PDB file of C-alpha atoms in Angstrom:
ATOM      1  CA  ASP D   1      76.808 146.372 163.840  1.00 96.00           C
ATOM      2  CA  ILE D   2      77.454 144.262 166.977  1.00 97.00           C
ATOM      3  CA  GLN D   3      80.494 142.177 166.927  1.00 98.00           C
ATOM      4  CA  MET D   4      80.583 138.925 168.828  1.00 98.00           C
ATOM      5  CA  THR D   5      84.089 137.805 169.747  1.00 98.00           C
ATOM      6  CA  GLN D   6      83.952 134.191 170.948  1.00 98.00           C
ATOM      7  CA  SER D   7      86.804 132.431 172.738  1.00 97.00           C
ATOM      8  CA  PRO D   8      88.415 129.932 172.581  1.00 97.00           C
ATOM      9  CA  SER D   9      88.144 129.154 168.993  1.00 98.00           C
ATOM     10  CA  SER D  10      88.808 125.546 169.937  1.00 98.00           C
ATOM     11  CA  LEU D  11      89.460 123.336 173.105  1.00 97.00           C
ATOM     12  CA  SER D  12      90.155 119.824 173.861  1.00 98.00           C
ATOM     13  CA  ALA D  13      88.776 118.545 177.263  1.00 97.00           C
ATOM     14  CA  SER D  14      88.451 115.099 178.964  1.00 97.00           C
ATOM     15  CA  VAL D  15      85.024 113.413 179.597  1.00 97.00           C
ATOM     16  CA  GLY D  16      83.624 114.902 182.878  1.00 97.00           C
ATOM     17  CA  ASP D  17      85.326 117.971 182.619  1.00 98.00           C
ATOM     18  CA  ARG D  18      83.689 121.335 183.183  1.00 98.00           C
ATOM     19  CA  VAL D  19      84.024 123.373 179.917  1.00 98.00           C
ATOM     20  CA  THR D  20      83.476 127.302 179.598  1.00 98.00           C
ATOM     21  CA  ILE D  21      83.029 129.176 176.341  1.00 98.00           C
ATOM     22  CA  THR D  22      83.083 133.002 176.250  1.00 98.00           C
ATOM     23  CA  CYS D  23      81.400 135.268 173.968  1.00 98.00           C
ATOM     24  CA  ARG D  24      81.895 139.057 174.208  1.00 98.00           C
ATOM     25  CA  ALA D  25      79.795 141.529 172.594  1.00 98.00           C
ATOM     26  CA  SER D  26      81.126 144.865 171.157  1.00 98.00           C
ATOM     27  CA  GLN D  27      78.196 146.886 172.722  1.00 97.00           C
ATOM     28  CA  GLY D  28      75.304 146.198 174.921  1.00 95.00           C
ATOM     29  CA  LEU D  29      72.787 143.865 174.047  1.00 94.00           C
ATOM     30  CA  ASP D  30      70.714 143.132 177.539  1.00 94.00           C
ATOM     31  CA  ASN D  31      70.084 139.584 177.535  1.00 96.00           C
ATOM     32  CA  TYR D  32      69.322 139.014 173.849  1.00 97.00           C
ATOM     33  CA  LEU D  33      71.987 136.226 173.331  1.00 98.00           C
ATOM     34  CA  ALA D  34      71.489 132.716 172.135  1.00 98.00           C
ATOM     35  CA  TRP D  35      73.767 129.705 171.983  1.00 98.00           C
ATOM     36  CA  PHE D  36      73.642 127.001 169.238  1.00 98.00           C
ATOM     37  CA  GLN D  37      75.402 123.488 168.917  1.00 98.00           C
ATOM     38  CA  GLN D  38      76.367 122.225 165.627  1.00 98.00           C
ATOM     39  CA  LYS D  39      77.815 118.725 164.922  1.00 97.00           C
ATOM     40  CA  PRO D  40      79.472 117.983 161.683  1.00 94.00           C
ATOM     41  CA  GLY D  41      77.225 117.550 158.630  1.00 93.00           C
ATOM     42  CA  GLU D  42      74.127 118.555 160.676  1.00 96.00           C
ATOM     43  CA  ALA D  43      71.963 121.794 161.231  1.00 96.00           C
ATOM     44  CA  PRO D  44      72.602 123.880 164.368  1.00 97.00           C
ATOM     45  CA  LYS D  45      70.403 123.203 167.384  1.00 98.00           C
ATOM     46  CA  SER D  46      69.148 125.700 169.635  1.00 98.00           C
ATOM     47  CA  LEU D  47      70.355 125.216 173.515  1.00 98.00           C
ATOM     48  CA  ILE D  48      69.949 128.691 175.215  1.00 98.00           C
ATOM     49  CA  TYR D  49      68.072 131.867 174.514  1.00 97.00           C
ATOM     50  CA  ASP D  50      67.964 135.140 176.553  1.00 97.00           C
ATOM     51  CA  ALA D  51      71.500 134.236 177.764  1.00 97.00           C
ATOM     52  CA  SER D  52      70.451 131.766 180.465  1.00 97.00           C
ATOM     53  CA  SER D  53      67.142 130.163 179.358  1.00 97.00           C
ATOM     54  CA  LEU D  54      67.388 126.468 178.198  1.00 97.00           C
ATOM     55  CA  GLN D  55      65.432 125.531 175.294  1.00 96.00           C
ATOM     56  CA  SER D  56      62.910 122.828 175.871  1.00 94.00           C
ATOM     57  CA  GLY D  57      64.488 119.329 175.675  1.00 95.00           C
ATOM     58  CA  VAL D  58      67.941 120.636 176.168  1.00 97.00           C
ATOM     59  CA  PRO D  59      69.678 118.908 179.293  1.00 96.00           C
ATOM     60  CA  SER D  60      70.465 120.763 182.300  1.00 97.00           C
ATOM     61  CA  LYS D  61      74.349 120.089 182.041  1.00 97.00           C
ATOM     62  CA  PHE D  62      74.160 123.126 179.640  1.00 98.00           C
ATOM     63  CA  SER D  63      73.800 126.602 181.197  1.00 98.00           C
ATOM     64  CA  GLY D  64      74.263 130.275 180.226  1.00 98.00           C
ATOM     65  CA  SER D  65      75.270 133.273 181.958  1.00 97.00           C
ATOM     66  CA  ARG D  66      75.855 137.117 181.661  1.00 97.00           C
ATOM     67  CA  SER D  67      78.078 139.747 183.077  1.00 97.00           C
ATOM     68  CA  GLY D  68      77.825 143.029 181.244  1.00 96.00           C
ATOM     69  CA  THR D  69      78.756 142.252 177.603  1.00 97.00           C
ATOM     70  CA  ASP D  70      80.369 138.928 178.334  1.00 98.00           C
ATOM     71  CA  PHE D  71      78.284 135.854 178.179  1.00 98.00           C
ATOM     72  CA  THR D  72      79.230 132.366 178.963  1.00 98.00           C
ATOM     73  CA  LEU D  73      78.145 128.888 178.081  1.00 98.00           C
ATOM     74  CA  THR D  74      79.035 126.084 180.381  1.00 98.00           C
ATOM     75  CA  ILE D  75      79.077 122.400 180.019  1.00 98.00           C
ATOM     76  CA  SER D  76      79.119 121.068 183.484  1.00 96.00           C
ATOM     77  CA  SER D  77      80.298 117.524 182.789  1.00 95.00           C
ATOM     78  CA  LEU D  78      81.500 116.890 179.258  1.00 97.00           C
ATOM     79  CA  GLN D  79      80.341 113.992 177.425  1.00 97.00           C
ATOM     80  CA  PRO D  80      81.380 112.414 173.951  1.00 97.00           C
ATOM     81  CA  GLU D  81      78.035 113.466 172.402  1.00 96.00           C
ATOM     82  CA  ASP D  82      79.018 117.001 173.249  1.00 97.00           C
ATOM     83  CA  SER D  83      81.769 117.093 170.754  1.00 98.00           C
ATOM     84  CA  ALA D  84      80.559 119.792 168.473  1.00 98.00           C
ATOM     85  CA  THR D  85      81.045 123.561 167.400  1.00 98.00           C
ATOM     86  CA  TYR D  86      79.291 126.048 169.678  1.00 98.00           C
ATOM     87  CA  TYR D  87      77.943 129.387 168.415  1.00 98.00           C
ATOM     88  CA  CYS D  88      76.627 132.525 170.275  1.00 98.00           C
ATOM     89  CA  GLN D  89      74.200 134.927 168.283  1.00 98.00           C
ATOM     90  CA  GLN D  90      72.884 138.325 169.136  1.00 98.00           C
ATOM     91  CA  TYR D  91      69.432 139.324 168.624  1.00 97.00           C
ATOM     92  CA  ASN D  92      69.315 142.867 170.170  1.00 97.00           C
ATOM     93  CA  SER D  93      69.555 144.528 166.619  1.00 96.00           C
ATOM     94  CA  TYR D  94      70.150 144.029 163.108  1.00 97.00           C
ATOM     95  CA  PRO D  95      72.088 142.680 161.607  1.00 98.00           C
ATOM     96  CA  LEU D  96      71.792 139.611 163.581  1.00 98.00           C
ATOM     97  CA  THR D  97      75.332 138.327 164.331  1.00 98.00           C
ATOM     98  CA  PHE D  98      76.996 135.248 165.523  1.00 98.00           C
ATOM     99  CA  GLY D  99      80.340 134.480 167.090  1.00 98.00           C
ATOM    100  CA  GLY D 100      83.064 132.842 165.179  1.00 98.00           C
ATOM    101  CA  GLY D 101      82.544 129.453 166.766  1.00 98.00           C
ATOM    102  CA  THR D 102      84.228 127.222 169.277  1.00 98.00           C
ATOM    103  CA  LYS D 103      85.159 123.705 168.435  1.00 98.00           C
ATOM    104  CA  VAL D 104      85.043 121.357 171.423  1.00 98.00           C
ATOM    105  CA  GLU D 105      86.786 118.004 171.113  1.00 98.00           C
ATOM    106  CA  ILE D 106      87.070 115.081 173.503  1.00 96.00           C
ATOM    107  CA  LYS D 107      90.479 114.232 174.807  1.00 95.00           C
TER     108      LYS D 107
ATOM    109  CA  GLU U   1      56.794 117.718 164.994  1.00 96.00           C
ATOM    110  CA  VAL U   2      58.371 120.650 163.462  1.00 97.00           C
ATOM    111  CA  GLN U   3      60.041 120.233 160.149  1.00 98.00           C
ATOM    112  CA  LEU U   4      61.659 122.707 157.955  1.00 98.00           C
ATOM    113  CA  VAL U   5      62.824 121.167 154.409  1.00 98.00           C
ATOM    114  CA  GLU U   6      64.846 123.411 152.014  1.00 98.00           C
ATOM    115  CA  SER U   7      65.086 122.885 148.412  1.00 98.00           C
ATOM    116  CA  GLY U   8      66.225 124.550 145.262  1.00 98.00           C
ATOM    117  CA  GLY U   9      70.148 124.678 145.815  1.00 98.00           C
ATOM    118  CA  GLY U  10      72.556 123.836 143.084  1.00 98.00           C
ATOM    119  CA  LEU U  11      75.479 125.189 140.758  1.00 98.00           C
ATOM    120  CA  VAL U  12      75.078 128.491 139.355  1.00 98.00           C
ATOM    121  CA  GLN U  13      77.459 130.797 137.328  1.00 98.00           C
ATOM    122  CA  PRO U  14      78.629 133.964 138.680  1.00 98.00           C
ATOM    123  CA  GLY U  15      75.838 136.565 137.929  1.00 98.00           C
ATOM    124  CA  GLY U  16      73.251 134.066 137.875  1.00 98.00           C
ATOM    125  CA  SER U  17      70.052 133.661 139.914  1.00 98.00           C
ATOM    126  CA  LEU U  18      68.525 130.986 142.098  1.00 98.00           C
ATOM    127  CA  ARG U  19      65.225 130.682 144.005  1.00 98.00           C
ATOM    128  CA  LEU U  20      65.428 128.733 147.150  1.00 98.00           C
ATOM    129  CA  SER U  21      62.375 127.259 148.979  1.00 98.00           C
ATOM    130  CA  CYS U  22      61.625 126.110 152.399  1.00 98.00           C
ATOM    131  CA  ALA U  23      58.559 123.866 153.104  1.00 98.00           C
ATOM    132  CA  ALA U  24      57.330 124.255 156.764  1.00 98.00           C
ATOM    133  CA  SER U  25      55.076 121.828 158.807  1.00 98.00           C
ATOM    134  CA  GLY U  26      54.066 120.977 162.366  1.00 97.00           C
ATOM    135  CA  PHE U  27      53.538 124.558 163.515  1.00 97.00           C
ATOM    136  CA  THR U  28      51.405 127.462 162.602  1.00 97.00           C
ATOM    137  CA  PHE U  29      53.699 129.160 160.205  1.00 97.00           C
ATOM    138  CA  SER U  30      51.999 132.211 159.888  1.00 96.00           C
ATOM    139  CA  ASP U  31      52.646 133.273 163.431  1.00 96.00           C
ATOM    140  CA  HIS U  32      56.477 133.083 163.102  1.00 97.00           C
ATOM    141  CA  TYR U  33      59.202 135.335 161.724  1.00 97.00           C
ATOM    142  CA  MET U  34      61.308 133.310 159.368  1.00 98.00           C
ATOM    143  CA  ASP U  35      65.068 133.553 158.458  1.00 98.00           C
ATOM    144  CA  TRP U  36      67.823 132.396 155.949  1.00 98.00           C
ATOM    145  CA  VAL U  37      71.090 131.590 157.501  1.00 98.00           C
ATOM    146  CA  ARG U  38      74.161 130.433 155.458  1.00 98.00           C
ATOM    147  CA  GLN U  39      77.468 128.636 156.337  1.00 98.00           C
ATOM    148  CA  ALA U  40      80.347 128.982 153.559  1.00 98.00           C
ATOM    149  CA  PRO U  41      82.417 125.651 153.490  1.00 97.00           C
ATOM    150  CA  GLY U  42      84.470 125.246 156.623  1.00 96.00           C
ATOM    151  CA  LYS U  43      83.351 128.510 157.922  1.00 97.00           C
ATOM    152  CA  GLY U  44      80.782 129.881 160.501  1.00 97.00           C
ATOM    153  CA  LEU U  45      77.158 130.920 160.482  1.00 98.00           C
ATOM    154  CA  GLU U  46      76.053 134.230 158.792  1.00 98.00           C
ATOM    155  CA  TRP U  47      72.583 135.442 159.037  1.00 98.00           C
ATOM    156  CA  VAL U  48      71.153 136.353 155.579  1.00 98.00           C
ATOM    157  CA  ALA U  49      67.535 137.689 155.784  1.00 98.00           C
ATOM    158  CA  ARG U  50      64.410 137.813 157.754  1.00 98.00           C
ATOM    159  CA  THR U  51      60.974 138.131 157.077  1.00 98.00           C
ATOM    160  CA  ARG U  52      58.366 139.121 160.042  1.00 97.00           C
ATOM    161  CA  ASN U  53      54.810 137.746 160.187  1.00 96.00           C
ATOM    162  CA  LYS U  54      51.560 139.131 159.062  1.00 94.00           C
ATOM    163  CA  ALA U  55      51.074 141.020 162.377  1.00 95.00           C
ATOM    164  CA  LYS U  56      54.198 142.840 161.432  1.00 95.00           C
ATOM    165  CA  SER U  57      53.193 143.430 157.852  1.00 96.00           C
ATOM    166  CA  TYR U  58      55.659 140.818 156.527  1.00 96.00           C
ATOM    167  CA  THR U  59      58.601 143.485 156.739  1.00 97.00           C
ATOM    168  CA  THR U  60      62.117 142.316 155.908  1.00 98.00           C
ATOM    169  CA  GLU U  61      65.555 142.650 156.913  1.00 98.00           C
ATOM    170  CA  TYR U  62      68.854 141.806 154.959  1.00 98.00           C
ATOM    171  CA  ALA U  63      72.564 141.484 155.835  1.00 98.00           C
ATOM    172  CA  ALA U  64      74.421 144.193 154.220  1.00 98.00           C
ATOM    173  CA  SER U  65      76.454 141.612 152.013  1.00 98.00           C
ATOM    174  CA  VAL U  66      72.994 140.564 150.190  1.00 98.00           C
ATOM    175  CA  LYS U  67      70.840 143.741 150.404  1.00 98.00           C
ATOM    176  CA  GLY U  68      69.789 144.592 146.948  1.00 98.00           C
ATOM    177  CA  ARG U  69      70.379 141.243 145.438  1.00 98.00           C
ATOM    178  CA  PHE U  70      68.544 138.645 147.605  1.00 98.00           C
ATOM    179  CA  THR U  71      64.833 138.980 148.410  1.00 98.00           C
ATOM    180  CA  ILE U  72      63.165 137.009 151.170  1.00 98.00           C
ATOM    181  CA  SER U  73      59.216 136.141 150.869  1.00 98.00           C
ATOM    182  CA  ARG U  74      56.752 133.830 152.224  1.00 98.00           C
ATOM    183  CA  ASP U  75      53.379 132.207 151.353  1.00 98.00           C
ATOM    184  CA  ASP U  76      51.580 131.587 154.564  1.00 97.00           C
ATOM    185  CA  SER U  77      48.752 129.846 152.580  1.00 97.00           C
ATOM    186  CA  LYS U  78      51.388 127.255 151.523  1.00 98.00           C
ATOM    187  CA  ASN U  79      53.581 127.294 154.779  1.00 98.00           C
ATOM    188  CA  SER U  80      56.624 128.202 152.526  1.00 98.00           C
ATOM    189  CA  LEU U  81      59.484 130.683 152.793  1.00 98.00           C
ATOM    190  CA  PHE U  82      61.611 131.570 149.741  1.00 98.00           C
ATOM    191  CA  LEU U  83      64.968 133.249 148.977  1.00 98.00           C
ATOM    192  CA  GLN U  84      65.333 134.824 145.437  1.00 98.00           C
ATOM    193  CA  MET U  85      68.943 135.237 144.869  1.00 98.00           C
ATOM    194  CA  ASN U  86      70.066 137.500 141.989  1.00 98.00           C
ATOM    195  CA  SER U  87      73.604 138.593 140.703  1.00 98.00           C
ATOM    196  CA  LEU U  88      75.219 135.736 142.629  1.00 98.00           C
ATOM    197  CA  ARG U  89      78.864 135.950 143.523  1.00 98.00           C
ATOM    198  CA  THR U  90      81.400 133.268 144.340  1.00 98.00           C
ATOM    199  CA  GLU U  91      81.391 134.314 147.834  1.00 98.00           C
ATOM    200  CA  ASP U  92      77.600 133.337 148.222  1.00 98.00           C
ATOM    201  CA  THR U  93      78.642 129.820 147.932  1.00 98.00           C
ATOM    202  CA  ALA U  94      77.390 128.144 151.123  1.00 98.00           C
ATOM    203  CA  VAL U  95      74.743 125.938 152.684  1.00 98.00           C
ATOM    204  CA  TYR U  96      71.655 127.964 153.115  1.00 98.00           C
ATOM    205  CA  TYR U  97      69.385 127.125 156.287  1.00 98.00           C
ATOM    206  CA  CYS U  98      65.977 127.826 156.942  1.00 98.00           C
ATOM    207  CA  ALA U  99      65.242 128.879 160.383  1.00 98.00           C
ATOM    208  CA  ARG U 100      62.194 129.490 162.385  1.00 97.00           C
ATOM    209  CA  GLY U 101      62.072 132.531 164.425  1.00 94.00           C
ATOM    210  CA  TYR U 102      61.697 132.141 168.207  1.00 92.00           C
ATOM    211  CA  VAL U 103      60.386 135.137 170.272  1.00 93.00           C
ATOM    212  CA  SER U 104      61.196 136.073 173.894  1.00 90.00           C
ATOM    213  CA  ARG U 105      60.295 139.410 175.504  1.00 91.00           C
ATOM    214  CA  GLY U 106      59.502 140.872 171.874  1.00 89.00           C
ATOM    215  CA  TYR U 107      62.895 139.924 170.509  1.00 93.00           C
ATOM    216  CA  TRP U 108      63.422 136.916 167.943  1.00 94.00           C
ATOM    217  CA  THR U 109      66.148 134.730 167.477  1.00 94.00           C
ATOM    218  CA  PHE U 110      65.821 131.286 166.176  1.00 95.00           C
ATOM    219  CA  ASP U 111      64.950 127.671 167.501  1.00 95.00           C
ATOM    220  CA  TYR U 112      64.327 125.111 164.834  1.00 97.00           C
ATOM    221  CA  TRP U 113      66.540 124.854 161.701  1.00 98.00           C
ATOM    222  CA  GLY U 114      66.308 122.848 158.245  1.00 98.00           C
ATOM    223  CA  GLN U 115      68.854 120.606 157.081  1.00 97.00           C
ATOM    224  CA  GLY U 116      70.130 123.140 154.732  1.00 98.00           C
ATOM    225  CA  THR U 117      70.440 123.357 150.843  1.00 98.00           C
ATOM    226  CA  PRO U 118      73.728 123.856 149.165  1.00 98.00           C
ATOM    227  CA  VAL U 119      74.402 126.789 146.815  1.00 98.00           C
ATOM    228  CA  THR U 120      77.699 126.803 144.742  1.00 98.00           C
ATOM    229  CA  VAL U 121      78.423 129.843 142.603  1.00 98.00           C
ATOM    230  CA  SER U 122      81.328 128.899 140.170  1.00 97.00           C
ATOM    231  CA  SER U 123      82.075 129.102 136.407  1.00 96.00           C
TER     232      SER U 123
END
């Protein structure tokens, strides 16, 4: 199984800050990595697929990148509505696996 | 507008069974792989099961934690997805989400999710 290690598990940042979340895969998965946003009491929402492609309707302040088995989600300018938990997910092989999540809070 | 509406959750005793349903609308259901993903209280997301589409002979995949106990199925004529859960355990307690498969370069992740249906396994 591919293990996805997400860091940090939580962070607190100010409005306007640039925020970076990292996901490390235990083995190679090409670019088959997605990012999801989940707000309390809501279903997850798809942000990014193929490591760096934005889903339709997702604002461009979200971006993704890959370096080997390390993947990064960046929020360029944090806004109050970005307060949520973010998950990475690999879809290179079964079982499909998620990272443990990063809770982003606004200072 | 894509809509996924789950139903069938509830309280069940350990060892019992439950059947979840997901009604889909707003897209060509038969074209897509479909999944169940769950989230235990206060925990992260865990993929449960997948059914491929007709083109891939409706083949299925399961997480090890549910294999042999859960069965995913679909009825394309009714735009519906199902999860039959048998031999339920307390650790199966979670909100169960139906998710639509999204394909890029032949590999499938998820895009749209339902609001979830809660399942509680307790005596």
